[in-house]
PDB file of C-alpha atoms in Angstrom:
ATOM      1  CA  UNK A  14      -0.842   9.931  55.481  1.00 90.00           C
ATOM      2  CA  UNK A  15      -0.272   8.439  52.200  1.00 93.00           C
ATOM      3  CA  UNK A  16       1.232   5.280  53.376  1.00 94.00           C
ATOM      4  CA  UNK A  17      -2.374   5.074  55.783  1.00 95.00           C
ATOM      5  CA  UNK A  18      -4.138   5.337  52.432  1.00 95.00           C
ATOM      6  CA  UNK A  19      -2.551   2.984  50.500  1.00 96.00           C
ATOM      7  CA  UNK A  20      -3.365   0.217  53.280  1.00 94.00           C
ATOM      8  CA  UNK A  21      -6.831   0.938  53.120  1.00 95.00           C
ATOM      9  CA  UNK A  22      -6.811   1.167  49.621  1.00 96.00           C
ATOM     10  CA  UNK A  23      -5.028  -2.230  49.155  1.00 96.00           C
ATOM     11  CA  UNK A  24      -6.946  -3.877  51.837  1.00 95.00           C
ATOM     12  CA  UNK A  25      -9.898  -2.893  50.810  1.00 95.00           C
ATOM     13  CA  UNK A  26      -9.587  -3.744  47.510  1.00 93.00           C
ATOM     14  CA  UNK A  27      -8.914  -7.779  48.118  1.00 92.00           C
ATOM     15  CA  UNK A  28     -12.865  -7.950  48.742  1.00 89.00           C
ATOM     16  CA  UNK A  29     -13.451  -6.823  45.177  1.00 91.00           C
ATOM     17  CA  UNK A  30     -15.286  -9.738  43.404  1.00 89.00           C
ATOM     18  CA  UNK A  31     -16.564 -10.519  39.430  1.00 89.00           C
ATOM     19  CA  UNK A  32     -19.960 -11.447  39.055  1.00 89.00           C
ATOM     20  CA  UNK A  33     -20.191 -14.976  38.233  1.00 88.00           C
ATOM     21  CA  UNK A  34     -21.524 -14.158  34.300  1.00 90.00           C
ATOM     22  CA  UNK A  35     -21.808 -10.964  32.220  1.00 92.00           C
ATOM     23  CA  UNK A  36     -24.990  -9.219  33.133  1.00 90.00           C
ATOM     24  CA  UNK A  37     -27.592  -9.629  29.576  1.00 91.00           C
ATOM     25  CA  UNK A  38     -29.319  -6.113  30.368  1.00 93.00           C
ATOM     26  CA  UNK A  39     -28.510  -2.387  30.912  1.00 91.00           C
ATOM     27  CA  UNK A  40     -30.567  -2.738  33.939  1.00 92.00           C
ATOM     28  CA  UNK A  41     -29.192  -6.079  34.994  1.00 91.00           C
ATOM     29  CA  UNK A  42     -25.611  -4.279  34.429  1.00 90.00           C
ATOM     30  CA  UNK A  43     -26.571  -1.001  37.012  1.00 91.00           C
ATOM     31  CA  UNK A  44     -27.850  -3.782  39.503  1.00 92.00           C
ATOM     32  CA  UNK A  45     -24.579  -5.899  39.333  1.00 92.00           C
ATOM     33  CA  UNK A  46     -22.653  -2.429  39.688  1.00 89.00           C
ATOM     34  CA  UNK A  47     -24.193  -1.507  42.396  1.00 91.00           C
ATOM     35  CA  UNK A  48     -23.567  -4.727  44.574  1.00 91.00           C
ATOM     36  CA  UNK A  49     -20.057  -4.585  44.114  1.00 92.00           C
ATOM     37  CA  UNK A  50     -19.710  -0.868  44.330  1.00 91.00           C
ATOM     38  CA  UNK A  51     -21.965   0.596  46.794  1.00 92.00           C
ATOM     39  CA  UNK A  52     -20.806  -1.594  50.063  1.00 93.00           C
ATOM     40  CA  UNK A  53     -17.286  -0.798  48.676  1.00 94.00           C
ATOM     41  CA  UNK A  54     -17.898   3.076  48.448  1.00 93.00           C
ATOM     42  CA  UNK A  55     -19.118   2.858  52.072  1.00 94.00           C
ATOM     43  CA  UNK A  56     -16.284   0.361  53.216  1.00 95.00           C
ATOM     44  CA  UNK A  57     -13.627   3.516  51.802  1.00 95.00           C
ATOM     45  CA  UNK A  58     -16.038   6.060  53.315  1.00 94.00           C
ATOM     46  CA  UNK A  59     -15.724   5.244  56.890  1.00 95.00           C
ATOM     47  CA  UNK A  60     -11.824   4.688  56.312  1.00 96.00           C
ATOM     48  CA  UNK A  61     -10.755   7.423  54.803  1.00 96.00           C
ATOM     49  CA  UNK A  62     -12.878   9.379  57.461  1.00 94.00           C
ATOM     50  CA  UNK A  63     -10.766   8.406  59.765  1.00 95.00           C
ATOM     51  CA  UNK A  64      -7.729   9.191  58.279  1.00 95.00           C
ATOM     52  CA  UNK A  65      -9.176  12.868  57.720  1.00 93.00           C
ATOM     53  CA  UNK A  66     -12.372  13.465  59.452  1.00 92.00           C
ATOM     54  CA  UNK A  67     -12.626  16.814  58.546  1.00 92.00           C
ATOM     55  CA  UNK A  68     -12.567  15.966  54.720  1.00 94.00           C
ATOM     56  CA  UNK A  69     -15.518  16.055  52.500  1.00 92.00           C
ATOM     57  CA  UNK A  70     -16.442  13.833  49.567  1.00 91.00           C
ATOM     58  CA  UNK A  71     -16.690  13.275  46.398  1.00 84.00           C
ATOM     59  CA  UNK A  72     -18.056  10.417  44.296  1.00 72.00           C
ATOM     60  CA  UNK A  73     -18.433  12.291  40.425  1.00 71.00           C
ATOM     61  CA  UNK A  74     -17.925  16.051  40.207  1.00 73.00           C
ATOM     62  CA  UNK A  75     -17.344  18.361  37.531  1.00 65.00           C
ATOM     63  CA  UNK A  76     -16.968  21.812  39.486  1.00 70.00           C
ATOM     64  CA  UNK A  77     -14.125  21.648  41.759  1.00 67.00           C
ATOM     65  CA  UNK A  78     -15.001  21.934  45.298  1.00 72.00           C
ATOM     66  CA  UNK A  79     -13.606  24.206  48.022  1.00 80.00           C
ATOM     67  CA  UNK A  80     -11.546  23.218  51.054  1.00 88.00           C
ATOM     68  CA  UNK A  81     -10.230  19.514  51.346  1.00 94.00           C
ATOM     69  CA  UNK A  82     -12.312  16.386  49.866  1.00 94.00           C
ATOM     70  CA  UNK A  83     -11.740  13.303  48.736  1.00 95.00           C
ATOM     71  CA  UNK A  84     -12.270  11.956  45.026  1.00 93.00           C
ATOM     72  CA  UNK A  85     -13.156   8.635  45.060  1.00 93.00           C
ATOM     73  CA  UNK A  86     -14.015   6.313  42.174  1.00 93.00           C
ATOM     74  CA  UNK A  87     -13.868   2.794  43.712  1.00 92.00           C
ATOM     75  CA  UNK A  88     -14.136   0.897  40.217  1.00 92.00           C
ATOM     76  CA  UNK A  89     -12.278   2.618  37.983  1.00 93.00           C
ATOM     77  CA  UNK A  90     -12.730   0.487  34.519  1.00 91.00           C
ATOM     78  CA  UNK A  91     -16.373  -0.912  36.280  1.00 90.00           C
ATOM     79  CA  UNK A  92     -17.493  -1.937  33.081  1.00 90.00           C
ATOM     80  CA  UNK A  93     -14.786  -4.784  32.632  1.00 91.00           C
ATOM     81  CA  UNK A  94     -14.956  -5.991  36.018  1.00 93.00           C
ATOM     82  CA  UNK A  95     -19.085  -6.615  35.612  1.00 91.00           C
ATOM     83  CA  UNK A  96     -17.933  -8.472  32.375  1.00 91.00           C
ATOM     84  CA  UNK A  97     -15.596 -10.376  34.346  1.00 90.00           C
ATOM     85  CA  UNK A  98     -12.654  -8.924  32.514  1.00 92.00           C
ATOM     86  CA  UNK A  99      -9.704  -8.331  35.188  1.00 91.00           C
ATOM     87  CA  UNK A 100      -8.669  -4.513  33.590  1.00 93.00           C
ATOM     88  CA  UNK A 101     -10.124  -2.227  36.443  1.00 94.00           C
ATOM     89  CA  UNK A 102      -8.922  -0.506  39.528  1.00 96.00           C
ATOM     90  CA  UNK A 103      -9.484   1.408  42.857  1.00 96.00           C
ATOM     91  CA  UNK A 104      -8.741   5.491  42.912  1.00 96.00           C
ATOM     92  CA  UNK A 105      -8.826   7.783  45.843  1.00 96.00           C
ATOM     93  CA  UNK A 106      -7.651  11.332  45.609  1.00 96.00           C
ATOM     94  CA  UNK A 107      -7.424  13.944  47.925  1.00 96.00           C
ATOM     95  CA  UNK A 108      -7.805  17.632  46.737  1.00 95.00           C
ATOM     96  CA  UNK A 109      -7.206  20.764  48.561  1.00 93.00           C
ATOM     97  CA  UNK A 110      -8.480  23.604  47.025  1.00 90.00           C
ATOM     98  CA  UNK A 111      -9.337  22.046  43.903  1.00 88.00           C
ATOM     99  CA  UNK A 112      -5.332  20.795  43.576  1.00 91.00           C
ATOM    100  CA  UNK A 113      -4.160  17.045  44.544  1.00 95.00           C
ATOM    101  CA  UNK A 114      -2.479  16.580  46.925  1.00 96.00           C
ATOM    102  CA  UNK A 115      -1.812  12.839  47.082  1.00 97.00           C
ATOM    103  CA  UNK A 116      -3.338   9.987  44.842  1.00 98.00           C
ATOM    104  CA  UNK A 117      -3.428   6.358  45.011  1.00 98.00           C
ATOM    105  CA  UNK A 118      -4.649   3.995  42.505  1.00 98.00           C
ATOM    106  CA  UNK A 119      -4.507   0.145  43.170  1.00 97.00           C
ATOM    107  CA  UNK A 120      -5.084  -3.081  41.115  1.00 97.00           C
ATOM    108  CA  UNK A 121      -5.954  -6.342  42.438  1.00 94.00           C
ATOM    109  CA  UNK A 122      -5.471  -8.212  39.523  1.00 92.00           C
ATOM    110  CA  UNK A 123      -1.988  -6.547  38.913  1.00 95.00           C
ATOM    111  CA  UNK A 124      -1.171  -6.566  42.568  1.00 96.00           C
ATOM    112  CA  UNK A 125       0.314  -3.257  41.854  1.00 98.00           C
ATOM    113  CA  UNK A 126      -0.082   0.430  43.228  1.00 98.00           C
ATOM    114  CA  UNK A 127       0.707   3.549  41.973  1.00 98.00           C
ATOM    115  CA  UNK A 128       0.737   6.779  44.426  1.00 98.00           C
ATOM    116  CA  UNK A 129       1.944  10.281  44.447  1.00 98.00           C
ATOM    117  CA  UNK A 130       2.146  13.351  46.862  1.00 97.00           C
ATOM    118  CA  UNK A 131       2.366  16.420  45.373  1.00 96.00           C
ATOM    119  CA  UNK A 132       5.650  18.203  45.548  1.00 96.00           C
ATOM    120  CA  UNK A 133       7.422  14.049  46.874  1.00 96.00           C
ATOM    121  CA  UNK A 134       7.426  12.177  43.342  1.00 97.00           C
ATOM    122  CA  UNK A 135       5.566   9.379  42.283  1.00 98.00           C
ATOM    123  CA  UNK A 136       5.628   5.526  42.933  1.00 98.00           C
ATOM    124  CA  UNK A 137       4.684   1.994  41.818  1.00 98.00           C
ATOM    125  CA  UNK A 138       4.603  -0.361  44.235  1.00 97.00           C
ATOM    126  CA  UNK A 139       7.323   1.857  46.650  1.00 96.00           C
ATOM    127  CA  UNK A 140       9.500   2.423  43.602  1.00 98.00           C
ATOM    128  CA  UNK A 141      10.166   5.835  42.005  1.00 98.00           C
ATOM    129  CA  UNK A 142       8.637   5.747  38.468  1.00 98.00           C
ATOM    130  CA  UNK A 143       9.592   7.858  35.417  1.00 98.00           C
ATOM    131  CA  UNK A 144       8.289   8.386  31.661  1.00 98.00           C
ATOM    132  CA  UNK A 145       9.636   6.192  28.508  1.00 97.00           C
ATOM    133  CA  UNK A 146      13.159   7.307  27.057  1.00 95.00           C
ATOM    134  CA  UNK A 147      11.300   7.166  23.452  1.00 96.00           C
ATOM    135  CA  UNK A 148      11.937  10.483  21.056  1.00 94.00           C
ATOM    136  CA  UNK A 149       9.881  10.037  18.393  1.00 96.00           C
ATOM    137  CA  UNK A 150       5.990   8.549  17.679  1.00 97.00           C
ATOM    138  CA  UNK A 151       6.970   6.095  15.359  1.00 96.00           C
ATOM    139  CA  UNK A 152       8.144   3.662  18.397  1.00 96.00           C
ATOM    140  CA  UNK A 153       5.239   5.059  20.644  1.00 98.00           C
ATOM    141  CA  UNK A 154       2.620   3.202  21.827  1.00 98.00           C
ATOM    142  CA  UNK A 155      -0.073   5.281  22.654  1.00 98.00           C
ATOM    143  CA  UNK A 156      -3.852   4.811  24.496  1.00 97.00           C
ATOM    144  CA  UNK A 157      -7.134   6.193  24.805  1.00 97.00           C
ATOM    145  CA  UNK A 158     -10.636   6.197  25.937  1.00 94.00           C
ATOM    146  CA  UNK A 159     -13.541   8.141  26.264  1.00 89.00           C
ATOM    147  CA  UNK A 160     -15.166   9.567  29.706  1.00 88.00           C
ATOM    148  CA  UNK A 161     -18.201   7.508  31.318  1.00 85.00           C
ATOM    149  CA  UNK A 162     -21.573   8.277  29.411  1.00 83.00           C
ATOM    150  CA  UNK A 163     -19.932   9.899  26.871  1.00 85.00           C
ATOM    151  CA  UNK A 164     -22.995  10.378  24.554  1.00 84.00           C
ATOM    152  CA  UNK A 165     -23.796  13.259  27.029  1.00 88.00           C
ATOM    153  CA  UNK A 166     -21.282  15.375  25.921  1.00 89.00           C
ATOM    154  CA  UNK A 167     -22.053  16.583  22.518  1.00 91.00           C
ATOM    155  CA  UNK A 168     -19.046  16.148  19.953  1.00 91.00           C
ATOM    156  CA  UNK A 169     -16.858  14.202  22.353  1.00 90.00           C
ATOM    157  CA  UNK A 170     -17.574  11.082  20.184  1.00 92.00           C
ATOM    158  CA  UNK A 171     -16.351  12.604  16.685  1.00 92.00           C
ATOM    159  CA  UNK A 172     -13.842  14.309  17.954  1.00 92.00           C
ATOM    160  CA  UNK A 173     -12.202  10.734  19.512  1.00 90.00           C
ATOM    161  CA  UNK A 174     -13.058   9.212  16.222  1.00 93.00           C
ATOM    162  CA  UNK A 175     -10.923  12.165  14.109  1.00 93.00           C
ATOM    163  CA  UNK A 176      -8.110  12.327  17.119  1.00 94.00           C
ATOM    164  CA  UNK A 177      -7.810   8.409  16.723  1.00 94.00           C
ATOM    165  CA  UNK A 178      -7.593   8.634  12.753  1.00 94.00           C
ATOM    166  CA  UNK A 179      -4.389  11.102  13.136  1.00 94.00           C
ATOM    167  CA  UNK A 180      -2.680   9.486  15.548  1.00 96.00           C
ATOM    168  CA  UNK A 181      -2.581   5.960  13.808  1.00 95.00           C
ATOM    169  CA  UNK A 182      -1.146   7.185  11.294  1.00 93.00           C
ATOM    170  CA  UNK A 183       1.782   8.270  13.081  1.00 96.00           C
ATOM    171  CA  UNK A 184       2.439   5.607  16.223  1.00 97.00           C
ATOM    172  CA  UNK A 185       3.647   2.123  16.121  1.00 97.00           C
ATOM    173  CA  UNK A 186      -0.005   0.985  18.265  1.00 97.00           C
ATOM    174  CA  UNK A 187      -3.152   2.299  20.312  1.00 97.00           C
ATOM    175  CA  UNK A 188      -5.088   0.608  22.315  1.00 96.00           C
ATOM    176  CA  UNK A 189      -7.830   0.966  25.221  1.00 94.00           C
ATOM    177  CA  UNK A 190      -6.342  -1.122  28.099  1.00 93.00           C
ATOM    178  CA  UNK A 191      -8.966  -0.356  30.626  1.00 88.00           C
ATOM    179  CA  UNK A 192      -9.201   1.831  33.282  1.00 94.00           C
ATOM    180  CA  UNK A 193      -8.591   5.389  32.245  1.00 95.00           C
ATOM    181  CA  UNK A 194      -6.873   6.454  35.273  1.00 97.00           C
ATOM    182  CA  UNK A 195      -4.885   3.221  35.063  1.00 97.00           C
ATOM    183  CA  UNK A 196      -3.615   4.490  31.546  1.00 98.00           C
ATOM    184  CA  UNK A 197      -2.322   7.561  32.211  1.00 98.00           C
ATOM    185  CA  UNK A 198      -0.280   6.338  35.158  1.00 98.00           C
ATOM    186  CA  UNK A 199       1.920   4.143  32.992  1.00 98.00           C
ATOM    187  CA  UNK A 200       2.027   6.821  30.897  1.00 98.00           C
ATOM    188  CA  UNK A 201       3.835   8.144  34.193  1.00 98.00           C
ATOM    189  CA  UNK A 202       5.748   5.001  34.825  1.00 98.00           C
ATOM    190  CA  UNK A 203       7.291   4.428  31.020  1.00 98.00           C
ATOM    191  CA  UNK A 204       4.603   1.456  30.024  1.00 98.00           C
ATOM    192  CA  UNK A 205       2.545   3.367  27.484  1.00 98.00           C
ATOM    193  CA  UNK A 206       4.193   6.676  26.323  1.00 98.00           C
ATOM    194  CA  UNK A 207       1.238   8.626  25.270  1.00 98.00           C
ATOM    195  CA  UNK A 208      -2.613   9.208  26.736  1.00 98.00           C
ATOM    196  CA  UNK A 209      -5.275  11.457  25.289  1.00 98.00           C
ATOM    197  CA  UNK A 210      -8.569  11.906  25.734  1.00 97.00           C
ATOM    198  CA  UNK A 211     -11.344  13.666  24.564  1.00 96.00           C
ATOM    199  CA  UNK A 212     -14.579  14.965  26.731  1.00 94.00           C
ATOM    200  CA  UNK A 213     -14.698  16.221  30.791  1.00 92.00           C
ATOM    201  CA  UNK A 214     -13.713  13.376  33.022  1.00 91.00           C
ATOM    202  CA  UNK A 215     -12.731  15.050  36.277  1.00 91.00           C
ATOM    203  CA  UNK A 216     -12.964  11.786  38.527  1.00 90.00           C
ATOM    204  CA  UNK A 217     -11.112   9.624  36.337  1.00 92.00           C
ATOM    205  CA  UNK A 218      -8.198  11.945  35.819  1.00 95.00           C
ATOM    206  CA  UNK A 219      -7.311  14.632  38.365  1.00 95.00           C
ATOM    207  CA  UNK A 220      -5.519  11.686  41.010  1.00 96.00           C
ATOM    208  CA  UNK A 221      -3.730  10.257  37.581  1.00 97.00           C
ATOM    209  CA  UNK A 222      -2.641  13.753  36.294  1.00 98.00           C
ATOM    210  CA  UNK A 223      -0.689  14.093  39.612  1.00 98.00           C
ATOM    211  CA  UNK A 224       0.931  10.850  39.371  1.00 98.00           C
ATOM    212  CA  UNK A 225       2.086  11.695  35.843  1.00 98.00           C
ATOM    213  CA  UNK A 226       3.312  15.243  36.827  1.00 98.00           C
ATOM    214  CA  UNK A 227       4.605  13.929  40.007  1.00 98.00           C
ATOM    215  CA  UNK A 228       6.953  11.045  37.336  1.00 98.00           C
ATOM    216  CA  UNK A 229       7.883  13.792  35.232  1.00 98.00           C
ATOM    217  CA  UNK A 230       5.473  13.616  32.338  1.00 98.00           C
ATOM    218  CA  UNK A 231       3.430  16.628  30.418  1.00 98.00           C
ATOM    219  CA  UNK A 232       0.092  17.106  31.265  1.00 98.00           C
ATOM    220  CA  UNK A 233      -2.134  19.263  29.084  1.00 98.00           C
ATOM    221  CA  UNK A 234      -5.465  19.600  27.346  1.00 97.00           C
ATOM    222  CA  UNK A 235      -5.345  18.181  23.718  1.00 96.00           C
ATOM    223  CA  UNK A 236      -4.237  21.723  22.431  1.00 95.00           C
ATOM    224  CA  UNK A 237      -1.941  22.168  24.696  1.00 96.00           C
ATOM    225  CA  UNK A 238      -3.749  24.658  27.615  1.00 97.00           C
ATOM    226  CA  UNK A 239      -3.228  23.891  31.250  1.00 96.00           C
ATOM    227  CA  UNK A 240      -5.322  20.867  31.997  1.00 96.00           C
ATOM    228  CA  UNK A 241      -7.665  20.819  34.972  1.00 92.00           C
ATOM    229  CA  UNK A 242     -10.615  19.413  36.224  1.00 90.00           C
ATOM    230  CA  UNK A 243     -12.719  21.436  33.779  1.00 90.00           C
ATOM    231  CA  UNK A 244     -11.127  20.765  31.021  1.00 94.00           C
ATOM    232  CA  UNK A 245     -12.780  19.444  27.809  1.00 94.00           C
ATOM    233  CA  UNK A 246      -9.568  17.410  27.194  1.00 97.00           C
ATOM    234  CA  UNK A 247      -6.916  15.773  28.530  1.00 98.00           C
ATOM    235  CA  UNK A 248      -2.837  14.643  27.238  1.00 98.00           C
ATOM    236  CA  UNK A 249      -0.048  13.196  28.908  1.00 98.00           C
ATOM    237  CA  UNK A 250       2.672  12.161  27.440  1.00 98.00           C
ATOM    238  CA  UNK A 251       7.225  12.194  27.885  1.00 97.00           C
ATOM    239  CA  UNK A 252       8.319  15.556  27.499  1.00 96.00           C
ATOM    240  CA  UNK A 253      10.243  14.737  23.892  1.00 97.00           C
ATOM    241  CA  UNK A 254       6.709  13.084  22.816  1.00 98.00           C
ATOM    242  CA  UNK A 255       4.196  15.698  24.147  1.00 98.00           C
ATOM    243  CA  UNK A 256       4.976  18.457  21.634  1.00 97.00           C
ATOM    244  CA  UNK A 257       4.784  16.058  18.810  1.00 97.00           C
ATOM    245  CA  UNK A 258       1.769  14.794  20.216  1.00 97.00           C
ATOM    246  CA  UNK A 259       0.322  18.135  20.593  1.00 96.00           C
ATOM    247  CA  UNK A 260       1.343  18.702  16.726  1.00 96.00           C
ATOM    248  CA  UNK A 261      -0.330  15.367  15.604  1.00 96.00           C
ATOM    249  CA  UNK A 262      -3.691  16.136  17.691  1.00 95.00           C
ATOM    250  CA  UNK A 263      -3.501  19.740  15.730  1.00 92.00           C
ATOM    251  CA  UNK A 264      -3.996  17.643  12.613  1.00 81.00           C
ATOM    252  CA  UNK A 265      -6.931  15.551  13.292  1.00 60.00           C
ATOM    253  CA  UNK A 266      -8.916  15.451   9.363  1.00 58.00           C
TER     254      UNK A 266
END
């Protein structure tokens, strides 16, 4: 089955198109969204039906549903594409239960695709992937964001703002590259070595939190609890950098 999704995924995707300037409003920006990702959304829709008819779905969810449903989120990083920036990428999950069971996640402008099944490993492109060999946060180069609409979620903002204070003082870089599920994958694959985040972002993270426990890497809230879709925050990192991670997120002035 996961080898059916990837094809859709990566056909699919090769329709996916920048608008020809950066929309100059918030409503021109929903409008331009919305033509790119609504006949997308359906185009995945009637695929992945037929992969698993029985399966229900999911567009943006915060409680975790019963039974088996997909997770979709068909422009991951949305906001770069409608700027014509080329950081963004296609995510489909399935969840059983409320636990993944396989993730894919595919960028055009990479031409790359990370997957996982849980319990079979995790992939790039058909090749096993593990974390970074690094030991210690001076050499680390860590990433972040912040979950869509974040100004919803009360103290999410200040506590990225403290979070990002501490951990600059203690890696060799951090930067936003885009896509948040994106992120923590090559977190999985050895390309970044650290991800946190502050603030519920169920979508963006539950099909990327398999691929990074699938490679090997930690995943945890930003304290350290057992991360799930819930969760107010997320962290994945190598297992020599999570704990120092952990100890560094502790600190945040």
């Amino acid at each position: 089955m996961l080898k059916s999704v990837i094809d859709v995924v990566e056909t699919l995707a090769t329709g996916i198109r920048a608008p020809r300037r950066p929309p100059a409003t918030l409503g021109e920006l929903a409008t331009t969204f919305s033509a790119i990702d609504d006949p997308l959304v359906a185009s995945l829709r009637a695929a992945l039906a037929g992969i698993r008819p029985d399966a229900g779905w999911v567009d943006e969810f915060e409680d975790v549903p019963g039974g088996e449903v997909w997770v979709v989120d068909a422009l991951d990083g949305a906001v770069q594409l409608v700027q014509g920036l080329p950081q963004y990428c296609v995510t489909v999950t399935l969840l059983r239960d409320g636990e993944a069971e396989l993730a894919v996640l595919h960028s055009p402008w990479l031409g790359e695709t990370y997957a996982a099944a849980r319990g079979a490993g995790a992939w790039r492109n058909g090749t096993p992937i593990s974390p970074s060999r690094k030991t210690s946060l001076d050499a680390a180069v860590a990433a972040t964001s912040q979950p869509p609409f974040v100004t919803r979620q009360p103290g999410v903002s200040a506590a990225a703002g403290r979070s990002l204070t501490a951990v600059l003082d203690e890696v060799a870089a951090v930067r936003n590259l885009g896509p948040t599920s994106w992120q923590v994958a090559d977190v999985a694959a050895g390309r970044l070595d650290v991800f946190w985040q502050y603030g519920r972002d169920a979508t963006n993270l539950v099909g990327a939190a398999l691929i990074a426990r699938e490679a090997g890497a930690v995943v945890t809230t930003a304290d350290g609890a057992p991360w799930t879709p819930a969760s107010p925050s997320f962290l994945a990192a190598t297992p020599t950098l999570h704990p120092l991670a952990l100890a560094t997120l502790a600190r945040k002035p």
